[in-house]
Amino acid sequence: MSDALLGSAQERLNAVLASIPYARFIGVRAELAGDEMTAVLPFSDLIVGNPILPAIHGGVLGAFMEMTALAQLSIVEPLKRQPRTIDVSIEYLRSGRPLVTYARAEIKKVGRRIANVHVEAWQEQRANPIAALRGHFLLSSAEE
Amino acid sequence: MTDEEHRAIAQAMNEGSPQAKALGFETLEIGHAVAILKVPYRPEIVGDPETGVIAGGVVTTLLDHTCGQAVHAAQSEWGFIATLDLRIDYMRPAEPGRDIKARAHCYKLTRSIAFVRAVAYEDDPDDPIAAAQAAFMLDSSAGRKPGANFKPPRESNSGDVV
């Protein structure tokens, strides 16, 4: 896996997602267009939190956005191992409906040790996000 | 509500929520605005295969779910609730191969908002894996009926479906 992490952006991205059992568990995948990555969470009954509305579990949306941040870091920074999450702050804006959910991450700053990343998740309209995440991640660089 | 009713709500939340059921959430204790839940360790929910540690996302879901049960356990009547925000600090990696517990306390209720603190740990809440702070909206259904999220969005002009 470490070698793949040092390969092309798409290879690194595929390797990162394929290596995370929990990403497979909830069904996360990612599409890369140039240097822009969109993470995709297909709807499935498994990810429902509130079956009455129904709505996607807030924890799953948080997990999806955290993985989007980790995946985005993996395609811009050649890292030997996964960054470690230090903290995340999640805002819930709308309930997650039974639809495909998308997310994009914006790396606000990458220092030598810490990365600050913002993520937004949406469903039908990018302009109407359903949730957002801000997080700090601890990096271990490739030369370590 | 009695502790027995709180327990029934917690059980319904663990079994009625497909994600909670898929992760095997179990409520160990409930009552007095406090909930303690457990997620059993399984290889399928690992986040970092090199270490075998459960994914941070699973801890997020466990903390959100536990906070929600603490809110219900603080209320005198059942009502829809929704997470507004959730902040999680990850203090240390979980121990590979071990179940994770979460303890949440709803320490303040206003008419429309509940404030909750929670920790995730293996044995000792004073040696946390992660700590969380969350706010929940109370009575969040705003008159929406079951199945509301199946309706097409207002923006789509897909016909006369209401």
mmCIF file of C-alpha atoms in Angstrom:
data_model
loop_
_atom_site.group_PDB
_atom_site.id
_atom_site.type_symbol
_atom_site.label_atom_id
_atom_site.label_comp_id
_atom_site.label_asym_id
_atom_site.label_seq_id
_atom_site.Cartn_x
_atom_site.Cartn_y
_atom_site.Cartn_z
ATOM 1 C CA MET A 1 0.000 0.000 0.000
ATOM 2 C CA SER A 2 2.828 2.392 0.831
ATOM 3 C CA ASP A 3 4.217 2.176 -2.710
ATOM 4 C CA ALA A 4 0.809 2.891 -4.199
ATOM 5 C CA LEU A 5 0.530 5.897 -1.933
ATOM 6 C CA LEU A 6 3.576 7.349 -3.638
ATOM 7 C CA GLY A 7 2.213 6.766 -7.186
ATOM 8 C CA SER A 8 -0.138 8.907 -9.299
ATOM 9 C CA ALA A 9 -2.957 10.867 -7.689
ATOM 10 C CA GLN A 10 -5.658 8.503 -8.952
ATOM 11 C CA GLU A 11 -3.650 5.467 -7.832
ATOM 12 C CA ARG A 12 -3.097 6.980 -4.424
ATOM 13 C CA LEU A 13 -6.791 7.804 -4.135
ATOM 14 C CA ASN A 14 -7.928 4.318 -5.150
ATOM 15 C CA ALA A 15 -5.368 2.732 -2.832
ATOM 16 C CA VAL A 16 -6.425 4.856 0.126
ATOM 17 C CA LEU A 17 -10.143 4.118 -0.254
ATOM 18 C CA ALA A 18 -9.603 0.427 -1.028
ATOM 19 C CA SER A 19 -7.426 0.076 2.059
ATOM 20 C CA ILE A 20 -10.042 1.418 4.473
ATOM 21 C CA PRO A 21 -12.459 -1.393 5.434
ATOM 22 C CA TYR A 22 -14.955 1.108 6.854
ATOM 23 C CA ALA A 23 -14.988 3.028 3.526
ATOM 24 C CA ARG A 24 -16.083 -0.185 1.824
ATOM 25 C CA PHE A 25 -18.581 -0.818 4.648
ATOM 26 C CA ILE A 26 -20.553 2.369 3.902
ATOM 27 C CA GLY A 27 -19.733 2.302 0.163
ATOM 28 C CA VAL A 28 -17.631 5.458 -0.320
ATOM 29 C CA ARG A 29 -15.925 5.989 -3.692
ATOM 30 C CA ALA A 30 -14.258 8.967 -5.319
ATOM 31 C CA GLU A 31 -13.967 10.520 -8.751
ATOM 32 C CA LEU A 32 -10.961 12.548 -9.788
ATOM 33 C CA ALA A 33 -11.150 15.239 -12.476
ATOM 34 C CA GLY A 34 -7.721 16.812 -12.804
ATOM 35 C CA ASP A 35 -6.787 17.762 -9.283
ATOM 36 C CA GLU A 36 -10.422 18.102 -8.177
ATOM 37 C CA MET A 37 -11.834 15.180 -6.254
ATOM 38 C CA THR A 38 -15.482 14.470 -5.595
ATOM 39 C CA ALA A 39 -16.266 11.806 -3.024
ATOM 40 C CA VAL A 40 -19.482 9.873 -3.638
ATOM 41 C CA LEU A 41 -21.674 8.147 -1.058
ATOM 42 C CA PRO A 42 -24.399 6.163 -2.858
ATOM 43 C CA PHE A 43 -27.618 5.855 -0.880
ATOM 44 C CA SER A 44 -28.272 2.510 0.722
ATOM 45 C CA ASP A 45 -30.691 1.376 3.421
ATOM 46 C CA LEU A 46 -27.658 0.527 5.550
ATOM 47 C CA ILE A 47 -26.682 4.181 6.090
ATOM 48 C CA VAL A 48 -30.098 5.313 7.346
ATOM 49 C CA GLY A 49 -30.153 6.728 10.876
ATOM 50 C CA ASN A 50 -33.772 7.824 11.166
ATOM 51 C CA PRO A 51 -36.028 5.361 9.321
ATOM 52 C CA ILE A 52 -39.151 7.499 9.842
ATOM 53 C CA LEU A 53 -38.222 10.513 7.676
ATOM 54 C CA PRO A 54 -36.052 8.640 6.424
ATOM 55 C CA ALA A 55 -32.675 10.365 6.882
ATOM 56 C CA ILE A 56 -29.021 9.344 6.556
ATOM 57 C CA HIS A 57 -27.309 8.892 9.948
ATOM 58 C CA GLY A 58 -25.472 12.054 10.998
ATOM 59 C CA GLY A 59 -22.506 9.961 12.034
ATOM 60 C CA VAL A 60 -22.263 8.486 8.537
ATOM 61 C CA LEU A 61 -22.269 11.979 7.011
ATOM 62 C CA GLY A 62 -19.535 13.002 9.451
ATOM 63 C CA ALA A 63 -17.540 9.873 8.644
ATOM 64 C CA PHE A 64 -18.013 10.445 4.894
ATOM 65 C CA MET A 65 -16.728 14.028 5.136
ATOM 66 C CA GLU A 66 -13.790 12.980 7.317
ATOM 67 C CA MET A 67 -12.835 10.362 4.722
ATOM 68 C CA THR A 68 -13.171 12.996 1.985
ATOM 69 C CA ALA A 69 -10.647 15.150 3.859
ATOM 70 C CA LEU A 70 -8.253 12.198 4.287
ATOM 71 C CA ALA A 71 -8.584 11.238 0.616
ATOM 72 C CA GLN A 72 -7.977 14.820 -0.530
ATOM 73 C CA LEU A 73 -4.836 14.969 1.618
ATOM 74 C CA SER A 74 -3.634 11.710 0.074
ATOM 75 C CA ILE A 75 -3.797 13.107 -3.461
ATOM 76 C CA VAL A 76 -1.984 16.362 -2.765
ATOM 77 C CA GLU A 77 0.594 15.098 -0.275
ATOM 78 C CA PRO A 78 2.675 11.970 -0.783
ATOM 79 C CA LEU A 79 2.277 10.367 2.641
ATOM 80 C CA LYS A 80 3.665 7.087 3.887
ATOM 81 C CA ARG A 81 0.728 6.511 6.171
ATOM 82 C CA GLN A 82 -2.760 7.882 6.726
ATOM 83 C CA PRO A 83 -2.945 11.271 8.405
ATOM 84 C CA ARG A 84 -4.428 11.095 11.889
ATOM 85 C CA THR A 85 -7.531 13.074 12.724
ATOM 86 C CA ILE A 86 -6.932 15.553 15.552
ATOM 87 C CA ASP A 87 -10.375 17.144 15.664
ATOM 88 C CA VAL A 88 -13.457 17.605 13.530
ATOM 89 C CA SER A 89 -16.299 20.065 13.846
ATOM 90 C CA ILE A 90 -19.423 19.056 11.963
ATOM 91 C CA GLU A 91 -22.344 21.321 11.080
ATOM 92 C CA TYR A 92 -25.627 19.733 10.083
ATOM 93 C CA LEU A 93 -27.619 21.962 7.742
ATOM 94 C CA ARG A 94 -30.305 19.698 6.277
ATOM 95 C CA SER A 95 -31.316 16.101 6.781
ATOM 96 C CA GLY A 96 -29.689 13.631 4.399
ATOM 97 C CA ARG A 97 -32.403 12.410 2.066
ATOM 98 C CA PRO A 98 -32.456 8.998 0.340
ATOM 99 C CA LEU A 99 -30.264 10.264 -2.523
ATOM 100 C CA VAL A 100 -26.626 10.108 -3.613
ATOM 101 C CA THR A 101 -24.458 12.369 -1.451
ATOM 102 C CA TYR A 102 -21.340 14.122 -2.756
ATOM 103 C CA ALA A 103 -18.511 15.884 -0.932
ATOM 104 C CA ARG A 104 -15.517 18.006 -1.808
ATOM 105 C CA ALA A 105 -12.664 19.025 0.438
ATOM 106 C CA GLU A 106 -10.674 22.234 0.399
ATOM 107 C CA ILE A 107 -7.292 22.143 2.050
ATOM 108 C CA LYS A 108 -6.990 25.488 3.778
ATOM 109 C CA LYS A 109 -3.462 24.983 5.001
ATOM 110 C CA VAL A 110 -0.844 22.257 4.972
ATOM 111 C CA GLY A 111 2.037 22.804 7.335
ATOM 112 C CA ARG A 112 4.867 20.436 8.128
ATOM 113 C CA ARG A 113 2.808 18.585 10.712
ATOM 114 C CA ILE A 114 -0.768 19.838 10.606
ATOM 115 C CA ALA A 115 -3.316 20.203 7.815
ATOM 116 C CA ASN A 116 -6.504 22.241 8.095
ATOM 117 C CA VAL A 117 -9.281 21.006 5.809
ATOM 118 C CA HIS A 118 -12.859 22.140 5.124
ATOM 119 C CA VAL A 119 -15.404 19.793 3.546
ATOM 120 C CA GLU A 120 -18.914 20.350 2.231
ATOM 121 C CA ALA A 121 -21.435 17.621 1.440
ATOM 122 C CA TRP A 122 -24.447 18.066 -0.811
ATOM 123 C CA GLN A 123 -27.061 16.031 -2.629
ATOM 124 C CA GLU A 124 -28.954 17.490 -5.562
ATOM 125 C CA GLN A 125 -27.507 20.981 -5.503
ATOM 126 C CA ARG A 126 -23.949 21.957 -4.712
ATOM 127 C CA ALA A 127 -25.274 25.370 -3.624
ATOM 128 C CA ASN A 128 -27.431 23.760 -0.918
ATOM 129 C CA PRO A 129 -25.013 21.778 1.234
ATOM 130 C CA ILE A 130 -26.524 19.326 3.712
ATOM 131 C CA ALA A 131 -23.500 19.263 6.045
ATOM 132 C CA ALA A 132 -20.029 20.727 6.500
ATOM 133 C CA LEU A 133 -16.911 19.667 8.356
ATOM 134 C CA ARG A 134 -13.806 21.513 9.481
ATOM 135 C CA GLY A 135 -10.915 19.460 10.766
ATOM 136 C CA HIS A 136 -7.257 19.332 11.742
ATOM 137 C CA PHE A 137 -5.165 16.363 10.686
ATOM 138 C CA LEU A 138 -1.733 15.245 11.869
ATOM 139 C CA LEU A 139 0.579 14.428 8.960
ATOM 140 C CA SER A 140 3.474 12.046 8.906
ATOM 141 C CA SER A 141 5.538 12.991 5.876
ATOM 142 C CA ALA A 142 6.965 10.600 3.286
ATOM 143 C CA GLU A 143 10.568 10.979 4.418
ATOM 144 C CA GLU A 144 9.901 9.948 8.003
ATOM 145 C CA MET B 1 -40.673 9.285 31.550
ATOM 146 C CA THR B 2 -39.512 6.265 33.512
ATOM 147 C CA ASP B 3 -36.131 4.626 32.978
ATOM 148 C CA GLU B 4 -38.019 1.745 31.424
ATOM 149 C CA GLU B 5 -39.486 4.075 28.770
ATOM 150 C CA HIS B 6 -36.049 5.599 28.141
ATOM 151 C CA ARG B 7 -34.686 2.098 27.704
ATOM 152 C CA ALA B 8 -37.439 1.277 25.187
ATOM 153 C CA ILE B 9 -36.591 4.413 23.156
ATOM 154 C CA ALA B 10 -32.888 3.525 23.228
ATOM 155 C CA GLN B 11 -33.635 0.003 22.074
ATOM 156 C CA ALA B 12 -35.841 1.312 19.256
ATOM 157 C CA MET B 13 -33.034 3.683 18.184
ATOM 158 C CA ASN B 14 -30.506 0.843 18.089
ATOM 159 C CA GLU B 15 -32.714 -1.624 16.265
ATOM 160 C CA GLY B 16 -34.781 0.751 14.107
ATOM 161 C CA SER B 17 -31.787 2.665 12.744
ATOM 162 C CA PRO B 18 -30.220 0.489 10.028
ATOM 163 C CA GLN B 19 -26.774 2.070 10.479
ATOM 164 C CA ALA B 20 -26.824 1.570 14.260
ATOM 165 C CA LYS B 21 -27.975 -1.994 13.726
ATOM 166 C CA ALA B 22 -25.284 -2.634 11.088
ATOM 167 C CA LEU B 23 -22.634 -1.412 13.532
ATOM 168 C CA GLY B 24 -24.146 -3.494 16.364
ATOM 169 C CA PHE B 25 -24.769 -0.603 18.777
ATOM 170 C CA GLU B 26 -25.936 -1.725 22.220
ATOM 171 C CA THR B 27 -27.169 0.497 25.046
ATOM 172 C CA LEU B 28 -25.517 -0.559 28.309
ATOM 173 C CA GLU B 29 -27.038 2.115 30.541
ATOM 174 C CA ILE B 30 -29.729 4.758 30.153
ATOM 175 C CA GLY B 31 -31.435 7.260 32.443
ATOM 176 C CA HIS B 32 -31.041 10.641 34.186
ATOM 177 C CA ALA B 33 -29.933 12.373 30.944
ATOM 178 C CA VAL B 34 -27.080 9.890 30.587
ATOM 179 C CA ALA B 35 -26.568 7.129 28.029
ATOM 180 C CA ILE B 36 -23.752 4.571 27.697
ATOM 181 C CA LEU B 37 -23.460 2.639 24.442
ATOM 182 C CA LYS B 38 -21.070 0.068 23.042
ATOM 183 C CA VAL B 39 -19.907 -0.752 19.510
ATOM 184 C CA PRO B 40 -18.374 -4.223 19.196
ATOM 185 C CA TYR B 41 -15.033 -4.534 17.380
ATOM 186 C CA ARG B 42 -15.156 -6.035 13.876
ATOM 187 C CA PRO B 43 -12.546 -6.058 11.074
ATOM 188 C CA GLU B 44 -15.113 -4.543 8.639
ATOM 189 C CA ILE B 45 -15.215 -1.237 10.511
ATOM 190 C CA VAL B 46 -11.459 -0.675 10.751
ATOM 191 C CA GLY B 47 -10.170 2.683 9.508
ATOM 192 C CA ASP B 48 -6.437 2.070 9.251
ATOM 193 C CA PRO B 49 -5.549 -1.482 8.156
ATOM 194 C CA GLU B 50 -1.929 -0.988 9.238
ATOM 195 C CA THR B 51 -2.954 -0.562 12.852
ATOM 196 C CA GLY B 52 -6.324 -2.382 12.914
ATOM 197 C CA VAL B 53 -7.924 0.535 14.755
ATOM 198 C CA ILE B 54 -11.668 1.172 14.331
ATOM 199 C CA ALA B 55 -12.389 4.048 11.896
ATOM 200 C CA GLY B 56 -12.797 7.526 13.310
ATOM 201 C CA GLY B 57 -16.079 7.639 11.418
ATOM 202 C CA VAL B 58 -17.494 4.799 13.507
ATOM 203 C CA VAL B 59 -16.558 6.720 16.654
ATOM 204 C CA THR B 60 -18.326 9.761 15.157
ATOM 205 C CA THR B 61 -21.480 7.716 14.563
ATOM 206 C CA LEU B 62 -21.313 6.155 18.043
ATOM 207 C CA LEU B 63 -20.884 9.561 19.703
ATOM 208 C CA ASP B 64 -23.726 11.114 17.676
ATOM 209 C CA HIS B 65 -26.023 8.193 18.478
ATOM 210 C CA THR B 66 -25.113 8.145 22.184
ATOM 211 C CA CYS B 67 -25.626 11.912 22.457
ATOM 212 C CA GLY B 68 -29.054 11.497 20.846
ATOM 213 C CA GLN B 69 -30.066 8.870 23.398
ATOM 214 C CA ALA B 70 -28.884 11.098 26.248
ATOM 215 C CA VAL B 71 -31.090 13.898 24.872
ATOM 216 C CA HIS B 72 -34.141 11.606 24.772
ATOM 217 C CA ALA B 73 -33.267 10.441 28.306
ATOM 218 C CA ALA B 74 -33.267 14.085 29.468
ATOM 219 C CA GLN B 75 -36.670 14.898 28.017
ATOM 220 C CA SER B 76 -39.970 14.357 29.783
ATOM 221 C CA GLU B 77 -41.708 13.502 26.509
ATOM 222 C CA TRP B 78 -40.541 11.868 23.319
ATOM 223 C CA GLY B 79 -40.041 14.162 20.336
ATOM 224 C CA PHE B 80 -38.059 14.259 17.108
ATOM 225 C CA ILE B 81 -34.514 15.551 17.574
ATOM 226 C CA ALA B 82 -31.779 16.477 15.093
ATOM 227 C CA THR B 83 -28.046 17.058 15.514
ATOM 228 C CA LEU B 84 -27.102 20.692 14.838
ATOM 229 C CA ASP B 85 -23.389 20.420 15.380
ATOM 230 C CA LEU B 86 -20.922 17.941 16.699
ATOM 231 C CA ARG B 87 -17.297 18.618 17.591
ATOM 232 C CA ILE B 88 -14.965 15.713 18.274
ATOM 233 C CA ASP B 89 -11.431 15.815 19.640
ATOM 234 C CA TYR B 90 -9.443 12.639 19.060
ATOM 235 C CA MET B 91 -7.082 12.223 22.012
ATOM 236 C CA ARG B 92 -5.484 8.910 21.102
ATOM 237 C CA PRO B 93 -6.028 5.923 18.786
ATOM 238 C CA ALA B 94 -8.402 3.224 19.984
ATOM 239 C CA GLU B 95 -6.813 -0.064 21.006
ATOM 240 C CA PRO B 96 -6.990 -2.519 18.087
ATOM 241 C CA GLY B 97 -9.322 -5.474 18.565
ATOM 242 C CA ARG B 98 -11.317 -3.907 21.383
ATOM 243 C CA ASP B 99 -14.940 -2.766 21.706
ATOM 244 C CA ILE B 100 -15.487 0.965 22.122
ATOM 245 C CA LYS B 101 -17.946 2.514 24.567
ATOM 246 C CA ALA B 102 -19.374 6.026 24.651
ATOM 247 C CA ARG B 103 -20.903 7.897 27.567
ATOM 248 C CA ALA B 104 -23.006 11.000 26.882
ATOM 249 C CA HIS B 105 -24.545 13.461 29.320
ATOM 250 C CA CYS B 106 -27.203 15.953 28.256
ATOM 251 C CA TYR B 107 -26.266 18.675 30.736
ATOM 252 C CA LYS B 108 -28.642 21.399 29.581
ATOM 253 C CA LEU B 109 -32.048 21.519 27.937
ATOM 254 C CA THR B 110 -33.694 24.696 26.749
ATOM 255 C CA ARG B 111 -37.076 24.838 25.077
ATOM 256 C CA SER B 112 -35.586 24.218 21.649
ATOM 257 C CA ILE B 113 -31.967 23.115 22.124
ATOM 258 C CA ALA B 114 -30.181 20.335 24.013
ATOM 259 C CA PHE B 115 -26.473 20.548 24.903
ATOM 260 C CA VAL B 116 -24.521 17.325 25.287
ATOM 261 C CA ARG B 117 -20.995 16.222 26.184
ATOM 262 C CA ALA B 118 -19.653 12.756 25.510
ATOM 263 C CA VAL B 119 -16.509 10.641 25.642
ATOM 264 C CA ALA B 120 -15.488 7.455 23.853
ATOM 265 C CA TYR B 121 -13.250 4.949 25.677
ATOM 266 C CA GLU B 122 -12.471 1.259 26.180
ATOM 267 C CA ASP B 123 -12.480 0.824 29.973
ATOM 268 C CA ASP B 124 -12.269 4.175 31.670
ATOM 269 C CA PRO B 125 -14.137 7.370 30.716
ATOM 270 C CA ASP B 126 -11.233 9.267 32.323
ATOM 271 C CA ASP B 127 -8.862 7.809 29.691
ATOM 272 C CA PRO B 128 -10.812 8.837 26.583
ATOM 273 C CA ILE B 129 -10.170 7.961 22.940
ATOM 274 C CA ALA B 130 -12.256 10.964 21.935
ATOM 275 C CA ALA B 131 -14.336 13.709 23.499
ATOM 276 C CA ALA B 132 -17.376 15.320 21.903
ATOM 277 C CA GLN B 133 -19.574 18.336 22.385
ATOM 278 C CA ALA B 134 -22.872 18.541 20.536
ATOM 279 C CA ALA B 135 -26.030 20.604 20.213
ATOM 280 C CA PHE B 136 -29.364 19.105 19.192
ATOM 281 C CA MET B 137 -32.522 20.779 17.958
ATOM 282 C CA LEU B 138 -35.598 19.585 19.866
ATOM 283 C CA ASP B 139 -38.955 18.921 18.266
ATOM 284 C CA SER B 140 -37.176 19.006 14.918
ATOM 285 C CA SER B 141 -39.846 17.440 12.745
ATOM 286 C CA ALA B 142 -41.554 20.834 12.309
ATOM 287 C CA GLY B 143 -44.764 19.095 11.387
ATOM 288 C CA ARG B 144 -43.133 16.896 8.764
ATOM 289 C CA LYS B 145 -44.756 13.512 8.473
ATOM 290 C CA PRO B 146 -43.052 10.135 8.204
ATOM 291 C CA GLY B 147 -41.697 9.635 4.688
ATOM 292 C CA ALA B 148 -41.227 13.393 4.192
ATOM 293 C CA ASN B 149 -37.760 12.863 2.776
ATOM 294 C CA PHE B 150 -39.116 10.669 -0.003
ATOM 295 C CA LYS B 151 -40.905 13.634 -1.538
ATOM 296 C CA PRO B 152 -39.299 15.320 -4.525
ATOM 297 C CA PRO B 153 -37.590 18.618 -3.733
ATOM 298 C CA ARG B 154 -39.417 21.892 -4.238
ATOM 299 C CA GLU B 155 -36.864 22.989 -6.832
ATOM 300 C CA SER B 156 -37.619 20.150 -9.219
ATOM 301 C CA ASN B 157 -40.364 20.873 -11.723
ATOM 302 C CA SER B 158 -41.137 17.241 -12.199
ATOM 303 C CA GLY B 159 -44.886 17.586 -12.393
ATOM 304 C CA ASP B 160 -47.741 17.975 -9.977
ATOM 305 C CA VAL B 161 -46.481 15.661 -7.282
ATOM 306 C CA VAL B 162 -46.968 17.306 -3.906
#
